mmCIF entry with sequence, helices, sheets and N, C-alpha, C, O atoms, coordinates in Angstrom:
data_MODEL
# 
_entry.id   MODEL 
# 
_entity.id                         1 
_entity.type                       polymer 
_entity.pdbx_number_of_molecules   1 
# 
_entity_poly.entity_id                      1 
_entity_poly.type                           'polypeptide(L)' 
_entity_poly.nstd_linkage                   no 
_entity_poly.nstd_monomer                   no 
_entity_poly.pdbx_seq_one_letter_code       MQNQIVDHLEHVHRLIQLFLNSFKYFRNMYKGFYYSR 
_entity_poly.pdbx_seq_one_letter_code_can   MQNQIVDHLEHVHRLIQLFLNSFKYFRNMYKGFYYSR 
_entity_poly.pdbx_strand_id                 A 
# 
loop_
_entity_poly_seq.entity_id 
_entity_poly_seq.num 
_entity_poly_seq.mon_id 
_entity_poly_seq.hetero 
1 1  MET n 
1 2  GLN n 
1 3  ASN n 
1 4  GLN n 
1 5  ILE n 
1 6  VAL n 
1 7  ASP n 
1 8  HIS n 
1 9  LEU n 
1 10 GLU n 
1 11 HIS n 
1 12 VAL n 
1 13 HIS n 
1 14 ARG n 
1 15 LEU n 
1 16 ILE n 
1 17 GLN n 
1 18 LEU n 
1 19 PHE n 
1 20 LEU n 
1 21 ASN n 
1 22 SER n 
1 23 PHE n 
1 24 LYS n 
1 25 TYR n 
1 26 PHE n 
1 27 ARG n 
1 28 ASN n 
1 29 MET n 
1 30 TYR n 
1 31 LYS n 
1 32 GLY n 
1 33 PHE n 
1 34 TYR n 
1 35 TYR n 
1 36 SER n 
1 37 ARG n 
# 
_struct_asym.id          A 
_struct_asym.entity_id   1 
# 
_struct_conf.conf_type_id            HELX_P 
_struct_conf.id                      HELX_P1 
_struct_conf.pdbx_PDB_helix_id       AA1 
_struct_conf.beg_label_comp_id       HIS 
_struct_conf.beg_label_asym_id       A 
_struct_conf.beg_label_seq_id        8 
_struct_conf.pdbx_beg_PDB_ins_code   ? 
_struct_conf.end_label_comp_id       TYR 
_struct_conf.end_label_asym_id       A 
_struct_conf.end_label_seq_id        34 
_struct_conf.pdbx_end_PDB_ins_code   ? 
_struct_conf.beg_auth_comp_id        HIS 
_struct_conf.beg_auth_asym_id        A 
_struct_conf.beg_auth_seq_id         8 
_struct_conf.end_auth_comp_id        TYR 
_struct_conf.end_auth_asym_id        A 
_struct_conf.end_auth_seq_id         34 
_struct_conf.pdbx_PDB_helix_class    1 
_struct_conf.details                 ? 
_struct_conf.pdbx_PDB_helix_length   27 
# 
_struct_conf_type.id          HELX_P 
_struct_conf_type.criteria    ? 
_struct_conf_type.reference   ? 
# 
loop_
_atom_site.group_PDB 
_atom_site.id 
_atom_site.type_symbol 
_atom_site.label_atom_id 
_atom_site.label_alt_id 
_atom_site.label_comp_id 
_atom_site.label_asym_id 
_atom_site.label_entity_id 
_atom_site.label_seq_id 
_atom_site.pdbx_PDB_ins_code 
_atom_site.Cartn_x 
_atom_site.Cartn_y 
_atom_site.Cartn_z 
_atom_site.occupancy 
_atom_site.B_iso_or_equiv 
_atom_site.pdbx_formal_charge 
_atom_site.auth_seq_id 
_atom_site.auth_comp_id 
_atom_site.auth_asym_id 
_atom_site.auth_atom_id 
_atom_site.pdbx_PDB_model_num 
ATOM 1   N N  . MET A 1 1  ? 65.355 -49.013 -191.163 1.00 0.00 ? 1  MET A N  1 
ATOM 2   C CA . MET A 1 1  ? 66.268 -49.337 -189.588 1.00 0.00 ? 1  MET A CA 1 
ATOM 3   C C  . MET A 1 1  ? 66.820 -47.764 -189.255 1.00 0.00 ? 1  MET A C  1 
ATOM 4   O O  . MET A 1 1  ? 66.853 -47.255 -188.135 1.00 0.00 ? 1  MET A O  1 
ATOM 5   N N  . GLN A 1 2  ? 67.064 -47.401 -189.992 1.00 0.00 ? 2  GLN A N  1 
ATOM 6   C CA . GLN A 1 2  ? 68.057 -45.100 -189.375 1.00 0.00 ? 2  GLN A CA 1 
ATOM 7   C C  . GLN A 1 2  ? 66.224 -44.243 -189.417 1.00 0.00 ? 2  GLN A C  1 
ATOM 8   O O  . GLN A 1 2  ? 66.096 -43.207 -188.765 1.00 0.00 ? 2  GLN A O  1 
ATOM 9   N N  . ASN A 1 3  ? 65.325 -44.648 -189.993 1.00 0.00 ? 3  ASN A N  1 
ATOM 10  C CA . ASN A 1 3  ? 64.588 -44.435 -189.950 1.00 0.00 ? 3  ASN A CA 1 
ATOM 11  C C  . ASN A 1 3  ? 63.741 -44.635 -188.637 1.00 0.00 ? 3  ASN A C  1 
ATOM 12  O O  . ASN A 1 3  ? 63.349 -43.709 -187.927 1.00 0.00 ? 3  ASN A O  1 
ATOM 13  N N  . GLN A 1 4  ? 63.506 -46.020 -188.408 1.00 0.00 ? 4  GLN A N  1 
ATOM 14  C CA . GLN A 1 4  ? 63.325 -46.576 -186.877 1.00 0.00 ? 4  GLN A CA 1 
ATOM 15  C C  . GLN A 1 4  ? 63.931 -45.901 -185.788 1.00 0.00 ? 4  GLN A C  1 
ATOM 16  O O  . GLN A 1 4  ? 63.289 -45.608 -184.780 1.00 0.00 ? 4  GLN A O  1 
ATOM 17  N N  . ILE A 1 5  ? 65.379 -45.584 -185.967 1.00 0.00 ? 5  ILE A N  1 
ATOM 18  C CA . ILE A 1 5  ? 65.872 -44.687 -185.072 1.00 0.00 ? 5  ILE A CA 1 
ATOM 19  C C  . ILE A 1 5  ? 66.336 -43.785 -184.561 1.00 0.00 ? 5  ILE A C  1 
ATOM 20  O O  . ILE A 1 5  ? 67.143 -43.479 -183.683 1.00 0.00 ? 5  ILE A O  1 
ATOM 21  N N  . VAL A 1 6  ? 65.053 -42.992 -185.950 1.00 0.00 ? 6  VAL A N  1 
ATOM 22  C CA . VAL A 1 6  ? 65.630 -41.373 -185.576 1.00 0.00 ? 6  VAL A CA 1 
ATOM 23  C C  . VAL A 1 6  ? 63.883 -42.103 -184.970 1.00 0.00 ? 6  VAL A C  1 
ATOM 24  O O  . VAL A 1 6  ? 63.839 -42.753 -183.926 1.00 0.00 ? 6  VAL A O  1 
ATOM 25  N N  . ASP A 1 7  ? 63.147 -41.954 -185.459 1.00 0.00 ? 7  ASP A N  1 
ATOM 26  C CA . ASP A 1 7  ? 61.408 -42.292 -185.248 1.00 0.00 ? 7  ASP A CA 1 
ATOM 27  C C  . ASP A 1 7  ? 61.295 -42.256 -182.956 1.00 0.00 ? 7  ASP A C  1 
ATOM 28  O O  . ASP A 1 7  ? 60.895 -41.567 -182.018 1.00 0.00 ? 7  ASP A O  1 
ATOM 29  N N  . HIS A 1 8  ? 62.090 -43.737 -183.333 1.00 0.00 ? 8  HIS A N  1 
ATOM 30  C CA . HIS A 1 8  ? 62.073 -43.558 -181.680 1.00 0.00 ? 8  HIS A CA 1 
ATOM 31  C C  . HIS A 1 8  ? 62.889 -42.021 -180.910 1.00 0.00 ? 8  HIS A C  1 
ATOM 32  O O  . HIS A 1 8  ? 62.672 -41.294 -179.941 1.00 0.00 ? 8  HIS A O  1 
ATOM 33  N N  . LEU A 1 9  ? 63.456 -42.073 -181.535 1.00 0.00 ? 9  LEU A N  1 
ATOM 34  C CA . LEU A 1 9  ? 65.148 -40.155 -180.539 1.00 0.00 ? 9  LEU A CA 1 
ATOM 35  C C  . LEU A 1 9  ? 63.816 -39.330 -180.256 1.00 0.00 ? 9  LEU A C  1 
ATOM 36  O O  . LEU A 1 9  ? 63.358 -39.103 -179.136 1.00 0.00 ? 9  LEU A O  1 
ATOM 37  N N  . GLU A 1 10 ? 63.170 -38.842 -181.710 1.00 0.00 ? 10 GLU A N  1 
ATOM 38  C CA . GLU A 1 10 ? 61.325 -38.215 -181.191 1.00 0.00 ? 10 GLU A CA 1 
ATOM 39  C C  . GLU A 1 10 ? 60.971 -38.220 -179.981 1.00 0.00 ? 10 GLU A C  1 
ATOM 40  O O  . GLU A 1 10 ? 60.920 -37.461 -179.013 1.00 0.00 ? 10 GLU A O  1 
ATOM 41  N N  . HIS A 1 11 ? 60.615 -39.819 -180.421 1.00 0.00 ? 11 HIS A N  1 
ATOM 42  C CA . HIS A 1 11 ? 59.132 -40.201 -179.377 1.00 0.00 ? 11 HIS A CA 1 
ATOM 43  C C  . HIS A 1 11 ? 59.778 -39.180 -178.568 1.00 0.00 ? 11 HIS A C  1 
ATOM 44  O O  . HIS A 1 11 ? 59.392 -38.023 -178.402 1.00 0.00 ? 11 HIS A O  1 
ATOM 45  N N  . VAL A 1 12 ? 61.165 -39.943 -177.917 1.00 0.00 ? 12 VAL A N  1 
ATOM 46  C CA . VAL A 1 12 ? 61.762 -39.803 -176.343 1.00 0.00 ? 12 VAL A CA 1 
ATOM 47  C C  . VAL A 1 12 ? 61.925 -38.691 -175.749 1.00 0.00 ? 12 VAL A C  1 
ATOM 48  O O  . VAL A 1 12 ? 61.893 -38.578 -174.523 1.00 0.00 ? 12 VAL A O  1 
ATOM 49  N N  . HIS A 1 13 ? 62.211 -37.284 -176.954 1.00 0.00 ? 13 HIS A N  1 
ATOM 50  C CA . HIS A 1 13 ? 62.576 -36.586 -176.703 1.00 0.00 ? 13 HIS A CA 1 
ATOM 51  C C  . HIS A 1 13 ? 60.901 -35.836 -176.031 1.00 0.00 ? 13 HIS A C  1 
ATOM 52  O O  . HIS A 1 13 ? 60.601 -35.288 -174.971 1.00 0.00 ? 13 HIS A O  1 
ATOM 53  N N  . ARG A 1 14 ? 60.072 -36.211 -177.396 1.00 0.00 ? 14 ARG A N  1 
ATOM 54  C CA . ARG A 1 14 ? 58.814 -35.623 -176.745 1.00 0.00 ? 14 ARG A CA 1 
ATOM 55  C C  . ARG A 1 14 ? 57.787 -36.385 -175.383 1.00 0.00 ? 14 ARG A C  1 
ATOM 56  O O  . ARG A 1 14 ? 56.582 -36.332 -175.138 1.00 0.00 ? 14 ARG A O  1 
ATOM 57  N N  . LEU A 1 15 ? 59.048 -37.128 -174.656 1.00 0.00 ? 15 LEU A N  1 
ATOM 58  C CA . LEU A 1 15 ? 57.582 -37.469 -173.764 1.00 0.00 ? 15 LEU A CA 1 
ATOM 59  C C  . LEU A 1 15 ? 59.005 -36.720 -172.166 1.00 0.00 ? 15 LEU A C  1 
ATOM 60  O O  . LEU A 1 15 ? 58.575 -36.511 -171.031 1.00 0.00 ? 15 LEU A O  1 
ATOM 61  N N  . ILE A 1 16 ? 60.415 -36.494 -172.507 1.00 0.00 ? 16 ILE A N  1 
ATOM 62  C CA . ILE A 1 16 ? 61.075 -35.812 -171.775 1.00 0.00 ? 16 ILE A CA 1 
ATOM 63  C C  . ILE A 1 16 ? 60.575 -34.549 -171.727 1.00 0.00 ? 16 ILE A C  1 
ATOM 64  O O  . ILE A 1 16 ? 60.644 -33.930 -170.665 1.00 0.00 ? 16 ILE A O  1 
ATOM 65  N N  . GLN A 1 17 ? 60.071 -34.046 -172.718 1.00 0.00 ? 17 GLN A N  1 
ATOM 66  C CA . GLN A 1 17 ? 59.969 -32.461 -173.137 1.00 0.00 ? 17 GLN A CA 1 
ATOM 67  C C  . GLN A 1 17 ? 58.391 -32.252 -172.028 1.00 0.00 ? 17 GLN A C  1 
ATOM 68  O O  . GLN A 1 17 ? 58.424 -31.206 -171.381 1.00 0.00 ? 17 GLN A O  1 
ATOM 69  N N  . LEU A 1 18 ? 56.915 -33.274 -171.767 1.00 0.00 ? 18 LEU A N  1 
ATOM 70  C CA . LEU A 1 18 ? 56.203 -33.722 -171.475 1.00 0.00 ? 18 LEU A CA 1 
ATOM 71  C C  . LEU A 1 18 ? 57.337 -33.537 -169.896 1.00 0.00 ? 18 LEU A C  1 
ATOM 72  O O  . LEU A 1 18 ? 57.895 -33.045 -168.915 1.00 0.00 ? 18 LEU A O  1 
ATOM 73  N N  . PHE A 1 19 ? 57.201 -33.855 -170.235 1.00 0.00 ? 19 PHE A N  1 
ATOM 74  C CA . PHE A 1 19 ? 57.837 -34.110 -168.345 1.00 0.00 ? 19 PHE A CA 1 
ATOM 75  C C  . PHE A 1 19 ? 58.337 -33.326 -167.957 1.00 0.00 ? 19 PHE A C  1 
ATOM 76  O O  . PHE A 1 19 ? 57.970 -32.958 -166.841 1.00 0.00 ? 19 PHE A O  1 
ATOM 77  N N  . LEU A 1 20 ? 60.026 -32.232 -168.945 1.00 0.00 ? 20 LEU A N  1 
ATOM 78  C CA . LEU A 1 20 ? 60.050 -31.855 -167.813 1.00 0.00 ? 20 LEU A CA 1 
ATOM 79  C C  . LEU A 1 20 ? 59.087 -30.539 -168.122 1.00 0.00 ? 20 LEU A C  1 
ATOM 80  O O  . LEU A 1 20 ? 59.323 -29.604 -167.356 1.00 0.00 ? 20 LEU A O  1 
ATOM 81  N N  . ASN A 1 21 ? 57.831 -30.239 -169.302 1.00 0.00 ? 21 ASN A N  1 
ATOM 82  C CA . ASN A 1 21 ? 56.849 -29.049 -168.986 1.00 0.00 ? 21 ASN A CA 1 
ATOM 83  C C  . ASN A 1 21 ? 56.047 -29.343 -167.923 1.00 0.00 ? 21 ASN A C  1 
ATOM 84  O O  . ASN A 1 21 ? 55.667 -28.375 -167.265 1.00 0.00 ? 21 ASN A O  1 
ATOM 85  N N  . SER A 1 22 ? 55.559 -30.833 -167.459 1.00 0.00 ? 22 SER A N  1 
ATOM 86  C CA . SER A 1 22 ? 54.748 -31.202 -166.066 1.00 0.00 ? 22 SER A CA 1 
ATOM 87  C C  . SER A 1 22 ? 55.326 -30.797 -165.032 1.00 0.00 ? 22 SER A C  1 
ATOM 88  O O  . SER A 1 22 ? 54.637 -30.291 -164.146 1.00 0.00 ? 22 SER A O  1 
ATOM 89  N N  . PHE A 1 23 ? 56.906 -30.927 -164.857 1.00 0.00 ? 23 PHE A N  1 
ATOM 90  C CA . PHE A 1 23 ? 57.671 -30.576 -163.456 1.00 0.00 ? 23 PHE A CA 1 
ATOM 91  C C  . PHE A 1 23 ? 57.460 -29.102 -163.672 1.00 0.00 ? 23 PHE A C  1 
ATOM 92  O O  . PHE A 1 23 ? 56.634 -28.451 -163.032 1.00 0.00 ? 23 PHE A O  1 
ATOM 93  N N  . LYS A 1 24 ? 58.243 -28.608 -164.599 1.00 0.00 ? 24 LYS A N  1 
ATOM 94  C CA . LYS A 1 24 ? 57.610 -27.000 -164.982 1.00 0.00 ? 24 LYS A CA 1 
ATOM 95  C C  . LYS A 1 24 ? 56.581 -26.575 -163.286 1.00 0.00 ? 24 LYS A C  1 
ATOM 96  O O  . LYS A 1 24 ? 56.756 -26.276 -162.105 1.00 0.00 ? 24 LYS A O  1 
ATOM 97  N N  . TYR A 1 25 ? 55.652 -26.801 -164.166 1.00 0.00 ? 25 TYR A N  1 
ATOM 98  C CA . TYR A 1 25 ? 53.562 -27.181 -163.985 1.00 0.00 ? 25 TYR A CA 1 
ATOM 99  C C  . TYR A 1 25 ? 53.566 -27.398 -162.244 1.00 0.00 ? 25 TYR A C  1 
ATOM 100 O O  . TYR A 1 25 ? 52.955 -26.689 -161.444 1.00 0.00 ? 25 TYR A O  1 
ATOM 101 N N  . PHE A 1 26 ? 54.319 -28.427 -161.965 1.00 0.00 ? 26 PHE A N  1 
ATOM 102 C CA . PHE A 1 26 ? 54.299 -28.811 -161.092 1.00 0.00 ? 26 PHE A CA 1 
ATOM 103 C C  . PHE A 1 26 ? 54.752 -27.579 -159.598 1.00 0.00 ? 26 PHE A C  1 
ATOM 104 O O  . PHE A 1 26 ? 54.117 -27.346 -158.569 1.00 0.00 ? 26 PHE A O  1 
ATOM 105 N N  . ARG A 1 27 ? 56.311 -26.928 -160.175 1.00 0.00 ? 27 ARG A N  1 
ATOM 106 C CA . ARG A 1 27 ? 57.121 -26.567 -158.500 1.00 0.00 ? 27 ARG A CA 1 
ATOM 107 C C  . ARG A 1 27 ? 56.741 -25.147 -159.340 1.00 0.00 ? 27 ARG A C  1 
ATOM 108 O O  . ARG A 1 27 ? 57.434 -24.147 -159.154 1.00 0.00 ? 27 ARG A O  1 
ATOM 109 N N  . ASN A 1 28 ? 55.945 -25.130 -159.989 1.00 0.00 ? 28 ASN A N  1 
ATOM 110 C CA . ASN A 1 28 ? 55.436 -23.616 -160.594 1.00 0.00 ? 28 ASN A CA 1 
ATOM 111 C C  . ASN A 1 28 ? 54.394 -23.364 -159.184 1.00 0.00 ? 28 ASN A C  1 
ATOM 112 O O  . ASN A 1 28 ? 54.317 -22.362 -158.473 1.00 0.00 ? 28 ASN A O  1 
ATOM 113 N N  . MET A 1 29 ? 53.302 -25.267 -159.045 1.00 0.00 ? 29 MET A N  1 
ATOM 114 C CA . MET A 1 29 ? 52.572 -23.935 -158.328 1.00 0.00 ? 29 MET A CA 1 
ATOM 115 C C  . MET A 1 29 ? 52.849 -24.879 -156.923 1.00 0.00 ? 29 MET A C  1 
ATOM 116 O O  . MET A 1 29 ? 52.578 -24.334 -155.853 1.00 0.00 ? 29 MET A O  1 
ATOM 117 N N  . TYR A 1 30 ? 53.207 -25.822 -156.905 1.00 0.00 ? 30 TYR A N  1 
ATOM 118 C CA . TYR A 1 30 ? 54.482 -25.672 -155.765 1.00 0.00 ? 30 TYR A CA 1 
ATOM 119 C C  . TYR A 1 30 ? 54.638 -24.390 -154.928 1.00 0.00 ? 30 TYR A C  1 
ATOM 120 O O  . TYR A 1 30 ? 53.642 -24.083 -154.272 1.00 0.00 ? 30 TYR A O  1 
ATOM 121 N N  . LYS A 1 31 ? 55.679 -23.614 -154.838 1.00 0.00 ? 31 LYS A N  1 
ATOM 122 C CA . LYS A 1 31 ? 55.744 -22.177 -155.552 1.00 0.00 ? 31 LYS A CA 1 
ATOM 123 C C  . LYS A 1 31 ? 55.065 -21.396 -154.750 1.00 0.00 ? 31 LYS A C  1 
ATOM 124 O O  . LYS A 1 31 ? 55.402 -20.835 -153.707 1.00 0.00 ? 31 LYS A O  1 
ATOM 125 N N  . GLY A 1 32 ? 53.088 -21.423 -155.909 1.00 0.00 ? 32 GLY A N  1 
ATOM 126 C CA . GLY A 1 32 ? 52.765 -20.541 -155.245 1.00 0.00 ? 32 GLY A CA 1 
ATOM 127 C C  . GLY A 1 32 ? 51.546 -21.229 -154.186 1.00 0.00 ? 32 GLY A C  1 
ATOM 128 O O  . GLY A 1 32 ? 50.438 -20.723 -154.012 1.00 0.00 ? 32 GLY A O  1 
ATOM 129 N N  . PHE A 1 33 ? 51.786 -21.846 -153.871 1.00 0.00 ? 33 PHE A N  1 
ATOM 130 C CA . PHE A 1 33 ? 51.264 -22.829 -152.637 1.00 0.00 ? 33 PHE A CA 1 
ATOM 131 C C  . PHE A 1 33 ? 51.327 -22.783 -151.225 1.00 0.00 ? 33 PHE A C  1 
ATOM 132 O O  . PHE A 1 33 ? 50.711 -22.723 -150.161 1.00 0.00 ? 33 PHE A O  1 
ATOM 133 N N  . TYR A 1 34 ? 53.114 -22.883 -152.186 1.00 0.00 ? 34 TYR A N  1 
ATOM 134 C CA . TYR A 1 34 ? 54.149 -22.516 -150.519 1.00 0.00 ? 34 TYR A CA 1 
ATOM 135 C C  . TYR A 1 34 ? 53.856 -20.531 -149.646 1.00 0.00 ? 34 TYR A C  1 
ATOM 136 O O  . TYR A 1 34 ? 53.400 -19.940 -148.667 1.00 0.00 ? 34 TYR A O  1 
ATOM 137 N N  . TYR A 1 35 ? 54.593 -20.342 -151.051 1.00 0.00 ? 35 TYR A N  1 
ATOM 138 C CA . TYR A 1 35 ? 54.587 -18.289 -150.301 1.00 0.00 ? 35 TYR A CA 1 
ATOM 139 C C  . TYR A 1 35 ? 53.251 -18.100 -150.319 1.00 0.00 ? 35 TYR A C  1 
ATOM 140 O O  . TYR A 1 35 ? 53.035 -17.015 -149.779 1.00 0.00 ? 35 TYR A O  1 
ATOM 141 N N  . SER A 1 36 ? 51.897 -18.787 -150.791 1.00 0.00 ? 36 SER A N  1 
ATOM 142 C CA . SER A 1 36 ? 51.048 -18.002 -150.056 1.00 0.00 ? 36 SER A CA 1 
ATOM 143 C C  . SER A 1 36 ? 50.143 -18.267 -148.649 1.00 0.00 ? 36 SER A C  1 
ATOM 144 O O  . SER A 1 36 ? 49.059 -17.802 -148.296 1.00 0.00 ? 36 SER A O  1 
ATOM 145 N N  . ARG A 1 37 ? 51.018 -19.164 -148.042 1.00 0.00 ? 37 ARG A N  1 
ATOM 146 C CA . ARG A 1 37 ? 50.201 -19.555 -147.056 1.00 0.00 ? 37 ARG A CA 1 
ATOM 147 C C  . ARG A 1 37 ? 50.704 -18.565 -145.813 1.00 0.00 ? 37 ARG A C  1 
ATOM 148 O O  . ARG A 1 37 ? 50.165 -18.639 -144.709 1.00 0.00 ? 37 ARG A O  1 
# 
């Protein structure tokens, strides 16, 4: 049971990291687009 919880937490952590990375990526892209006008 304990291992399942740990696996789940690691999976959630990976999803959060992925979301944060894509958020930073899109924000940088938006900044570049906004300032290049």
